[in-house]
C-alpha cells in the first residue's frame, strides 16, 4: 500500500483504474476493503463519470483549495479530495473512511462521496512557479526550525526532515509513474513538506518568545500553503491514457 493520501493516489491512478488494471486497484486499496463510490464499485463508477482531467487537493479550514461550496465542508473534514473535470462541470470525490477491527488487525472501509459543481477554472499556475515557491518556503522553514533548534527538541520533526531526501517506497513509485518526472518530484516533496508542517505545528518545540513563535508560525503557514498549491498543480493530469 502506498503512503500517499488516498485522494492523491486515486487522482494519479484514475486512468489505470478506468482501464480495469488490477495492480492499480491494489495500489489504491492496500489494506482497505474494496473502495466504493457511493453505492457502486469504484472502477465501474469512475468509468461512468466521463472525466478528462483530475487533480488532488488538501483543503483545510480557511483554505478550501477552490472546492465548490457543495463539497467544501466534506473536503475540509476529510482533509483531502479529488477534483475531476467533466464535459458538463466538476465532480469532487471525497473519501469517507471508517475504521474497524482491532489494533492488531486494523481495517478501513472507504466510501467516496461525489459532489457536483460548476466547471473548474483552467490551470493558471505553472509547475515551475509552484516549485520555486515551494523551495523558497522550504528554505525559510528549515532555517527557522534550525535556528530555534526545533528538530533536536522534536524527534518526529527531525525524522520528517531527514525523510525529505529518502527514496519513495516501491508502491509510491508505481503510483507516481502516472506523472512526468518533474511533476512527480514536486508532488512527493510537497507531500513530505506538508508532513513536516503538520508535525511542527502540533509539537510544542523549544521554549519560544512571542516574536519567535510568530516567526515560526508564519514560516510554517507559508510552507503549508506552498505545499498544498504544489500538490494541486503537480497532481493535475489528463485521463485519456493509462499506464499499467
PDB file of C-alpha atoms in Angstrom:
ATOM      1  CA  UNK A   1       0.000   0.000   0.000  1.00  0.00           C
ATOM      2  CA  UNK A   2       1.296   3.450  -0.888  1.00  0.00           C
ATOM      3  CA  UNK A   3       1.885   6.098   1.783  1.00  0.00           C
ATOM      4  CA  UNK A   4       0.275   8.756  -0.406  1.00  0.00           C
ATOM      5  CA  UNK A   5      -3.039  10.284   0.691  1.00  0.00           C
ATOM      6  CA  UNK A   6      -5.907   8.287  -0.790  1.00  0.00           C
ATOM      7  CA  UNK A   7      -7.048  11.243  -2.896  1.00  0.00           C
ATOM      8  CA  UNK A   8      -3.598  11.715  -4.409  1.00  0.00           C
ATOM      9  CA  UNK A   9      -3.360   8.006  -5.190  1.00  0.00           C
ATOM     10  CA  UNK A  10      -6.828   7.980  -6.755  1.00  0.00           C
ATOM     11  CA  UNK A  11      -6.112  11.035  -8.907  1.00  0.00           C
ATOM     12  CA  UNK A  12      -2.893   9.520 -10.223  1.00  0.00           C
ATOM     13  CA  UNK A  13      -4.277   6.013 -10.708  1.00  0.00           C
ATOM     14  CA  UNK A  14      -7.564   7.146 -12.271  1.00  0.00           C
ATOM     15  CA  UNK A  15      -6.751   6.226 -15.928  1.00  0.00           C
ATOM     16  CA  UNK A  16      -5.432   2.815 -14.915  1.00  0.00           C
ATOM     17  CA  UNK A  17      -8.461   2.123 -12.729  1.00  0.00           C
ATOM     18  CA  UNK A  18     -10.866   3.034 -15.536  1.00  0.00           C
ATOM     19  CA  UNK A  19      -8.896   0.717 -17.827  1.00  0.00           C
ATOM     20  CA  UNK A  20      -9.508  -2.128 -15.376  1.00  0.00           C
ATOM     21  CA  UNK A  21      -5.962  -2.521 -14.052  1.00  0.00           C
ATOM     22  CA  UNK A  22      -5.968  -4.879 -11.071  1.00  0.00           C
ATOM     23  CA  UNK A  23      -2.450  -3.803  -9.961  1.00  0.00           C
ATOM     24  CA  UNK A  24      -3.659  -0.190  -9.873  1.00  0.00           C
ATOM     25  CA  UNK A  25      -6.658  -1.167  -7.759  1.00  0.00           C
ATOM     26  CA  UNK A  26      -4.346  -2.991  -5.363  1.00  0.00           C
ATOM     27  CA  UNK A  27      -2.082   0.067  -5.125  1.00  0.00           C
ATOM     28  CA  UNK A  28      -5.051   2.243  -4.224  1.00  0.00           C
ATOM     29  CA  UNK A  29      -6.740  -0.008  -1.692  1.00  0.00           C
ATOM     30  CA  UNK A  30      -3.800  -1.676   0.050  1.00  0.00           C
ATOM     31  CA  UNK A  31      -5.230  -2.982   3.322  1.00  0.00           C
ATOM     32  CA  UNK A  32      -8.562  -1.189   2.822  1.00  0.00           C
ATOM     33  CA  UNK A  33     -11.744  -3.001   1.978  1.00  0.00           C
ATOM     34  CA  UNK A  34     -12.652  -2.568  -1.728  1.00  0.00           C
ATOM     35  CA  UNK A  35     -13.391   1.097  -2.318  1.00  0.00           C
ATOM     36  CA  UNK A  36     -16.840   2.179  -3.451  1.00  0.00           C
ATOM     37  CA  UNK A  37     -18.162   5.366  -4.992  1.00  0.00           C
ATOM     38  CA  UNK A  38     -21.386   5.805  -3.090  1.00  0.00           C
ATOM     39  CA  UNK A  39     -23.183   2.502  -3.854  1.00  0.00           C
ATOM     40  CA  UNK A  40     -21.116   1.284  -6.803  1.00  0.00           C
ATOM     41  CA  UNK A  41     -17.725  -0.444  -7.097  1.00  0.00           C
ATOM     42  CA  UNK A  42     -15.169   2.319  -7.597  1.00  0.00           C
ATOM     43  CA  UNK A  43     -13.674   1.357 -11.016  1.00  0.00           C
ATOM     44  CA  UNK A  44     -17.131   0.991 -12.591  1.00  0.00           C
ATOM     45  CA  UNK A  45     -18.330   4.296 -11.161  1.00  0.00           C
ATOM     46  CA  UNK A  46     -15.195   6.154 -12.313  1.00  0.00           C
ATOM     47  CA  UNK A  47     -15.701   4.981 -15.891  1.00  0.00           C
ATOM     48  CA  UNK A  48     -19.277   6.286 -15.859  1.00  0.00           C
ATOM     49  CA  UNK A  49     -18.218   9.819 -14.876  1.00  0.00           C
ATOM     50  CA  UNK A  50     -16.652  10.680 -18.237  1.00  0.00           C
ATOM     51  CA  UNK A  51     -13.735  12.565 -16.709  1.00  0.00           C
ATOM     52  CA  UNK A  52     -10.936  14.044 -18.834  1.00  0.00           C
ATOM     53  CA  UNK A  53      -8.769  15.747 -16.169  1.00  0.00           C
ATOM     54  CA  UNK A  54      -8.188  15.158 -12.453  1.00  0.00           C
ATOM     55  CA  UNK A  55      -6.103  16.522  -9.600  1.00  0.00           C
ATOM     56  CA  UNK A  56      -5.887  16.163  -5.830  1.00  0.00           C
ATOM     57  CA  UNK A  57      -6.315  18.876  -3.208  1.00  0.00           C
ATOM     58  CA  UNK A  58      -5.653  19.069   0.534  1.00  0.00           C
ATOM     59  CA  UNK A  59      -8.261  21.530   1.843  1.00  0.00           C
ATOM     60  CA  UNK A  60      -8.460  22.874   5.379  1.00  0.00           C
ATOM     61  CA  UNK A  61     -10.499  25.429   7.320  1.00  0.00           C
ATOM     62  CA  UNK A  62      -9.868  28.801   5.744  1.00  0.00           C
ATOM     63  CA  UNK A  63      -8.247  27.227   2.688  1.00  0.00           C
ATOM     64  CA  UNK A  64     -10.792  25.126   0.742  1.00  0.00           C
ATOM     65  CA  UNK A  65      -8.428  24.885  -2.245  1.00  0.00           C
ATOM     66  CA  UNK A  66     -11.073  26.055  -4.685  1.00  0.00           C
ATOM     67  CA  UNK A  67     -13.608  23.343  -3.887  1.00  0.00           C
ATOM     68  CA  UNK A  68     -17.193  24.222  -4.832  1.00  0.00           C
ATOM     69  CA  UNK A  69     -19.440  25.080  -1.864  1.00  0.00           C
ATOM     70  CA  UNK A  70     -21.276  21.749  -2.034  1.00  0.00           C
ATOM     71  CA  UNK A  71     -18.026  19.850  -1.449  1.00  0.00           C
ATOM     72  CA  UNK A  72     -16.044  22.199   0.785  1.00  0.00           C
ATOM     73  CA  UNK A  73     -17.371  21.057   4.176  1.00  0.00           C
ATOM     74  CA  UNK A  74     -16.801  17.363   3.450  1.00  0.00           C
ATOM     75  CA  UNK A  75     -13.426  18.051   1.850  1.00  0.00           C
ATOM     76  CA  UNK A  76     -12.228  20.127   4.792  1.00  0.00           C
ATOM     77  CA  UNK A  77     -13.353  17.459   7.252  1.00  0.00           C
ATOM     78  CA  UNK A  78     -11.521  14.737   5.308  1.00  0.00           C
ATOM     79  CA  UNK A  79      -8.509  16.964   4.640  1.00  0.00           C
ATOM     80  CA  UNK A  80      -8.342  15.729   1.056  1.00  0.00           C
ATOM     81  CA  UNK A  81     -10.365  15.406  -2.144  1.00  0.00           C
ATOM     82  CA  UNK A  82     -10.127  14.629  -5.847  1.00  0.00           C
ATOM     83  CA  UNK A  83     -11.327  17.222  -8.337  1.00  0.00           C
ATOM     84  CA  UNK A  84     -12.452  15.767 -11.672  1.00  0.00           C
ATOM     85  CA  UNK A  85     -13.256  17.859 -14.726  1.00  0.00           C
ATOM     86  CA  UNK A  86     -16.106  16.543 -16.881  1.00  0.00           C
ATOM     87  CA  UNK A  87     -17.743  17.838 -20.044  1.00  0.00           C
ATOM     88  CA  UNK A  88     -20.579  19.386 -18.039  1.00  0.00           C
ATOM     89  CA  UNK A  89     -18.799  20.667 -14.935  1.00  0.00           C
ATOM     90  CA  UNK A  90     -16.805  19.468 -11.957  1.00  0.00           C
ATOM     91  CA  UNK A  91     -17.183  16.353  -9.844  1.00  0.00           C
ATOM     92  CA  UNK A  92     -15.437  16.302  -6.467  1.00  0.00           C
ATOM     93  CA  UNK A  93     -14.784  12.968  -4.750  1.00  0.00           C
ATOM     94  CA  UNK A  94     -14.189  12.933  -1.001  1.00  0.00           C
ATOM     95  CA  UNK A  95     -13.194   9.773   0.916  1.00  0.00           C
ATOM     96  CA  UNK A  96     -15.247   8.767   3.923  1.00  0.00           C
ATOM     97  CA  UNK A  97     -13.043   6.400   5.935  1.00  0.00           C
ATOM     98  CA  UNK A  98     -14.494   4.139   8.615  1.00  0.00           C
ATOM     99  CA  UNK A  99     -12.003   2.131  10.707  1.00  0.00           C
ATOM    100  CA  UNK A 100     -12.859  -1.313  12.028  1.00  0.00           C
ATOM    101  CA  UNK A 101     -11.108  -4.292  13.565  1.00  0.00           C
ATOM    102  CA  UNK A 102      -8.546  -4.180  16.345  1.00  0.00           C
ATOM    103  CA  UNK A 103      -5.170  -2.583  16.974  1.00  0.00           C
ATOM    104  CA  UNK A 104      -3.545  -5.849  15.907  1.00  0.00           C
ATOM    105  CA  UNK A 105      -5.712  -6.303  12.818  1.00  0.00           C
ATOM    106  CA  UNK A 106      -6.999  -2.885  11.737  1.00  0.00           C
ATOM    107  CA  UNK A 107      -9.120  -2.341   8.664  1.00  0.00           C
ATOM    108  CA  UNK A 108     -10.752   0.540   6.824  1.00  0.00           C
ATOM    109  CA  UNK A 109     -13.946   0.867   4.829  1.00  0.00           C
ATOM    110  CA  UNK A 110     -13.581   3.636   2.246  1.00  0.00           C
ATOM    111  CA  UNK A 111     -16.617   5.110   0.533  1.00  0.00           C
ATOM    112  CA  UNK A 112     -16.115   8.021  -1.852  1.00  0.00           C
ATOM    113  CA  UNK A 113     -18.819  10.666  -1.848  1.00  0.00           C
ATOM    114  CA  UNK A 114     -19.441  12.622  -5.063  1.00  0.00           C
ATOM    115  CA  UNK A 115     -20.325  16.320  -5.168  1.00  0.00           C
ATOM    116  CA  UNK A 116     -21.198  18.222  -8.334  1.00  0.00           C
ATOM    117  CA  UNK A 117     -20.084  21.764  -9.032  1.00  0.00           C
ATOM    118  CA  UNK A 118     -19.660  24.328 -11.812  1.00  0.00           C
ATOM    119  CA  UNK A 119     -16.816  23.985 -14.312  1.00  0.00           C
ATOM    120  CA  UNK A 120     -13.414  24.371 -12.657  1.00  0.00           C
ATOM    121  CA  UNK A 121     -11.178  27.174 -13.947  1.00  0.00           C
ATOM    122  CA  UNK A 122      -8.252  26.134 -16.137  1.00  0.00           C
ATOM    123  CA  UNK A 123      -4.876  25.681 -14.512  1.00  0.00           C
ATOM    124  CA  UNK A 124      -3.323  29.115 -14.151  1.00  0.00           C
ATOM    125  CA  UNK A 125      -0.070  28.279 -12.360  1.00  0.00           C
ATOM    126  CA  UNK A 126       2.923  26.586 -13.959  1.00  0.00           C
ATOM    127  CA  UNK A 127       4.722  23.703 -12.291  1.00  0.00           C
ATOM    128  CA  UNK A 128       7.963  25.697 -12.340  1.00  0.00           C
ATOM    129  CA  UNK A 129       6.297  28.503 -10.391  1.00  0.00           C
ATOM    130  CA  UNK A 130       4.917  26.311  -7.596  1.00  0.00           C
ATOM    131  CA  UNK A 131       8.253  24.503  -7.415  1.00  0.00           C
ATOM    132  CA  UNK A 132      10.085  27.798  -6.926  1.00  0.00           C
ATOM    133  CA  UNK A 133       7.644  28.950  -4.241  1.00  0.00           C
ATOM    134  CA  UNK A 134       7.889  25.573  -2.518  1.00  0.00           C
ATOM    135  CA  UNK A 135      11.686  25.674  -2.432  1.00  0.00           C
ATOM    136  CA  UNK A 136      11.728  29.238  -1.108  1.00  0.00           C
ATOM    137  CA  UNK A 137       9.239  28.429   1.644  1.00  0.00           C
ATOM    138  CA  UNK A 138      11.097  25.226   2.499  1.00  0.00           C
ATOM    139  CA  UNK A 139      14.380  27.123   2.843  1.00  0.00           C
ATOM    140  CA  UNK A 140      12.775  29.662   5.175  1.00  0.00           C
ATOM    141  CA  UNK A 141      11.192  26.987   7.375  1.00  0.00           C
ATOM    142  CA  UNK A 142      14.282  24.823   7.656  1.00  0.00           C
ATOM    143  CA  UNK A 143      16.335  27.906   8.515  1.00  0.00           C
ATOM    144  CA  UNK A 144      13.781  28.931  11.155  1.00  0.00           C
ATOM    145  CA  UNK A 145      13.460  25.446  12.677  1.00  0.00           C
ATOM    146  CA  UNK A 146      17.241  25.093  12.770  1.00  0.00           C
ATOM    147  CA  UNK A 147      17.671  28.498  14.402  1.00  0.00           C
ATOM    148  CA  UNK A 148      15.128  27.620  17.080  1.00  0.00           C
ATOM    149  CA  UNK A 149      16.550  24.099  17.460  1.00  0.00           C
ATOM    150  CA  UNK A 150      13.099  22.582  16.946  1.00  0.00           C
ATOM    151  CA  UNK A 151      14.425  19.464  15.220  1.00  0.00           C
ATOM    152  CA  UNK A 152      16.508  18.452  18.228  1.00  0.00           C
ATOM    153  CA  UNK A 153      13.534  19.057  20.529  1.00  0.00           C
ATOM    154  CA  UNK A 154      11.082  17.039  18.429  1.00  0.00           C
ATOM    155  CA  UNK A 155      12.299  13.665  17.085  1.00  0.00           C
ATOM    156  CA  UNK A 156       9.285  13.352  14.763  1.00  0.00           C
ATOM    157  CA  UNK A 157      10.138  16.643  13.072  1.00  0.00           C
ATOM    158  CA  UNK A 158      13.778  15.578  12.806  1.00  0.00           C
ATOM    159  CA  UNK A 159      12.752  12.276  11.205  1.00  0.00           C
ATOM    160  CA  UNK A 160      10.431  14.036   8.753  1.00  0.00           C
ATOM    161  CA  UNK A 161      13.204  16.444   7.743  1.00  0.00           C
ATOM    162  CA  UNK A 162      15.562  13.535   7.116  1.00  0.00           C
ATOM    163  CA  UNK A 163      12.852  11.819   5.064  1.00  0.00           C
ATOM    164  CA  UNK A 164      12.814  14.706   2.577  1.00  0.00           C
ATOM    165  CA  UNK A 165      15.731  13.105   0.740  1.00  0.00           C
ATOM    166  CA  UNK A 166      14.657   9.479   1.075  1.00  0.00           C
ATOM    167  CA  UNK A 167      13.723   7.347  -1.913  1.00  0.00           C
ATOM    168  CA  UNK A 168       9.984   6.583  -2.107  1.00  0.00           C
ATOM    169  CA  UNK A 169       8.849   3.036  -1.472  1.00  0.00           C
ATOM    170  CA  UNK A 170       8.007   0.745  -4.376  1.00  0.00           C
ATOM    171  CA  UNK A 171       4.240   1.268  -4.212  1.00  0.00           C
ATOM    172  CA  UNK A 172       4.583   5.048  -4.184  1.00  0.00           C
ATOM    173  CA  UNK A 173       6.998   4.895  -7.118  1.00  0.00           C
ATOM    174  CA  UNK A 174       4.489   2.854  -9.103  1.00  0.00           C
ATOM    175  CA  UNK A 175       1.709   5.353  -8.429  1.00  0.00           C
ATOM    176  CA  UNK A 176       3.921   8.315  -9.360  1.00  0.00           C
ATOM    177  CA  UNK A 177       4.568   6.752 -12.784  1.00  0.00           C
ATOM    178  CA  UNK A 178       1.337   8.415 -13.927  1.00  0.00           C
ATOM    179  CA  UNK A 179       3.204  11.747 -13.920  1.00  0.00           C
ATOM    180  CA  UNK A 180       6.185  13.097 -15.765  1.00  0.00           C
ATOM    181  CA  UNK A 181       9.327  13.043 -13.624  1.00  0.00           C
ATOM    182  CA  UNK A 182       9.382  16.791 -12.742  1.00  0.00           C
ATOM    183  CA  UNK A 183       5.756  16.741 -11.577  1.00  0.00           C
ATOM    184  CA  UNK A 184       6.286  13.536  -9.599  1.00  0.00           C
ATOM    185  CA  UNK A 185       9.306  15.064  -7.856  1.00  0.00           C
ATOM    186  CA  UNK A 186       7.425  18.237  -6.905  1.00  0.00           C
ATOM    187  CA  UNK A 187       4.397  16.273  -5.702  1.00  0.00           C
ATOM    188  CA  UNK A 188       6.407  13.962  -3.475  1.00  0.00           C
ATOM    189  CA  UNK A 189       8.409  16.825  -1.984  1.00  0.00           C
ATOM    190  CA  UNK A 190       5.242  18.842  -1.349  1.00  0.00           C
ATOM    191  CA  UNK A 191       3.562  15.958   0.470  1.00  0.00           C
ATOM    192  CA  UNK A 192       6.623  15.377   2.629  1.00  0.00           C
ATOM    193  CA  UNK A 193       6.838  19.062   3.496  1.00  0.00           C
ATOM    194  CA  UNK A 194       3.157  19.034   4.417  1.00  0.00           C
ATOM    195  CA  UNK A 195       4.044  16.309   6.932  1.00  0.00           C
ATOM    196  CA  UNK A 196       6.878  18.429   8.344  1.00  0.00           C
ATOM    197  CA  UNK A 197       4.499  21.354   8.791  1.00  0.00           C
ATOM    198  CA  UNK A 198       1.816  19.243  10.476  1.00  0.00           C
ATOM    199  CA  UNK A 199       4.311  17.794  12.950  1.00  0.00           C
ATOM    200  CA  UNK A 200       5.960  21.139  13.679  1.00  0.00           C
ATOM    201  CA  UNK A 201       2.618  22.855  14.275  1.00  0.00           C
ATOM    202  CA  UNK A 202       1.388  20.028  16.502  1.00  0.00           C
ATOM    203  CA  UNK A 203       4.539  19.914  18.639  1.00  0.00           C
ATOM    204  CA  UNK A 204       5.402  22.417  21.311  1.00  0.00           C
ATOM    205  CA  UNK A 205       9.012  22.681  20.184  1.00  0.00           C
ATOM    206  CA  UNK A 206      11.562  24.667  22.123  1.00  0.00           C
ATOM    207  CA  UNK A 207      10.623  27.425  24.557  1.00  0.00           C
ATOM    208  CA  UNK A 208       9.939  30.435  22.362  1.00  0.00           C
ATOM    209  CA  UNK A 209       9.432  34.119  22.868  1.00  0.00           C
ATOM    210  CA  UNK A 210       6.314  35.703  21.383  1.00  0.00           C
ATOM    211  CA  UNK A 211       8.272  37.063  18.420  1.00  0.00           C
ATOM    212  CA  UNK A 212       9.992  33.722  17.802  1.00  0.00           C
ATOM    213  CA  UNK A 213       6.684  31.861  17.955  1.00  0.00           C
ATOM    214  CA  UNK A 214       5.141  34.295  15.476  1.00  0.00           C
ATOM    215  CA  UNK A 215       8.075  33.955  13.074  1.00  0.00           C
ATOM    216  CA  UNK A 216       7.969  30.161  13.324  1.00  0.00           C
ATOM    217  CA  UNK A 217       4.218  30.012  12.787  1.00  0.00           C
ATOM    218  CA  UNK A 218       4.358  32.412   9.858  1.00  0.00           C
ATOM    219  CA  UNK A 219       7.047  30.396   8.099  1.00  0.00           C
ATOM    220  CA  UNK A 220       5.152  27.137   8.655  1.00  0.00           C
ATOM    221  CA  UNK A 221       1.855  28.542   7.394  1.00  0.00           C
ATOM    222  CA  UNK A 222       3.564  29.876   4.282  1.00  0.00           C
ATOM    223  CA  UNK A 223       5.153  26.489   3.630  1.00  0.00           C
ATOM    224  CA  UNK A 224       1.832  24.700   4.132  1.00  0.00           C
ATOM    225  CA  UNK A 225       0.197  26.982   1.565  1.00  0.00           C
ATOM    226  CA  UNK A 226       3.027  26.439  -0.912  1.00  0.00           C
ATOM    227  CA  UNK A 227       2.952  22.671  -0.384  1.00  0.00           C
ATOM    228  CA  UNK A 228      -0.791  22.415  -0.913  1.00  0.00           C
ATOM    229  CA  UNK A 229      -0.668  24.585  -4.026  1.00  0.00           C
ATOM    230  CA  UNK A 230       2.105  22.367  -5.364  1.00  0.00           C
ATOM    231  CA  UNK A 231       0.078  19.200  -4.705  1.00  0.00           C
ATOM    232  CA  UNK A 232      -2.834  20.534  -6.757  1.00  0.00           C
ATOM    233  CA  UNK A 233      -0.664  21.645  -9.680  1.00  0.00           C
ATOM    234  CA  UNK A 234       1.706  18.662  -9.740  1.00  0.00           C
ATOM    235  CA  UNK A 235      -1.046  16.024  -9.484  1.00  0.00           C
ATOM    236  CA  UNK A 236      -3.112  17.539 -12.299  1.00  0.00           C
ATOM    237  CA  UNK A 237      -3.172  15.357 -15.385  1.00  0.00           C
ATOM    238  CA  UNK A 238      -5.399  14.115 -18.173  1.00  0.00           C
ATOM    239  CA  UNK A 239      -7.193  10.788 -18.074  1.00  0.00           C
ATOM    240  CA  UNK A 240      -7.163   9.941 -21.771  1.00  0.00           C
ATOM    241  CA  UNK A 241      -4.449   7.309 -21.470  1.00  0.00           C
ATOM    242  CA  UNK A 242      -3.340   4.823 -18.870  1.00  0.00           C
ATOM    243  CA  UNK A 243      -0.054   3.290 -17.803  1.00  0.00           C
ATOM    244  CA  UNK A 244      -0.200  -0.203 -16.430  1.00  0.00           C
TER     245      UNK A 244
END
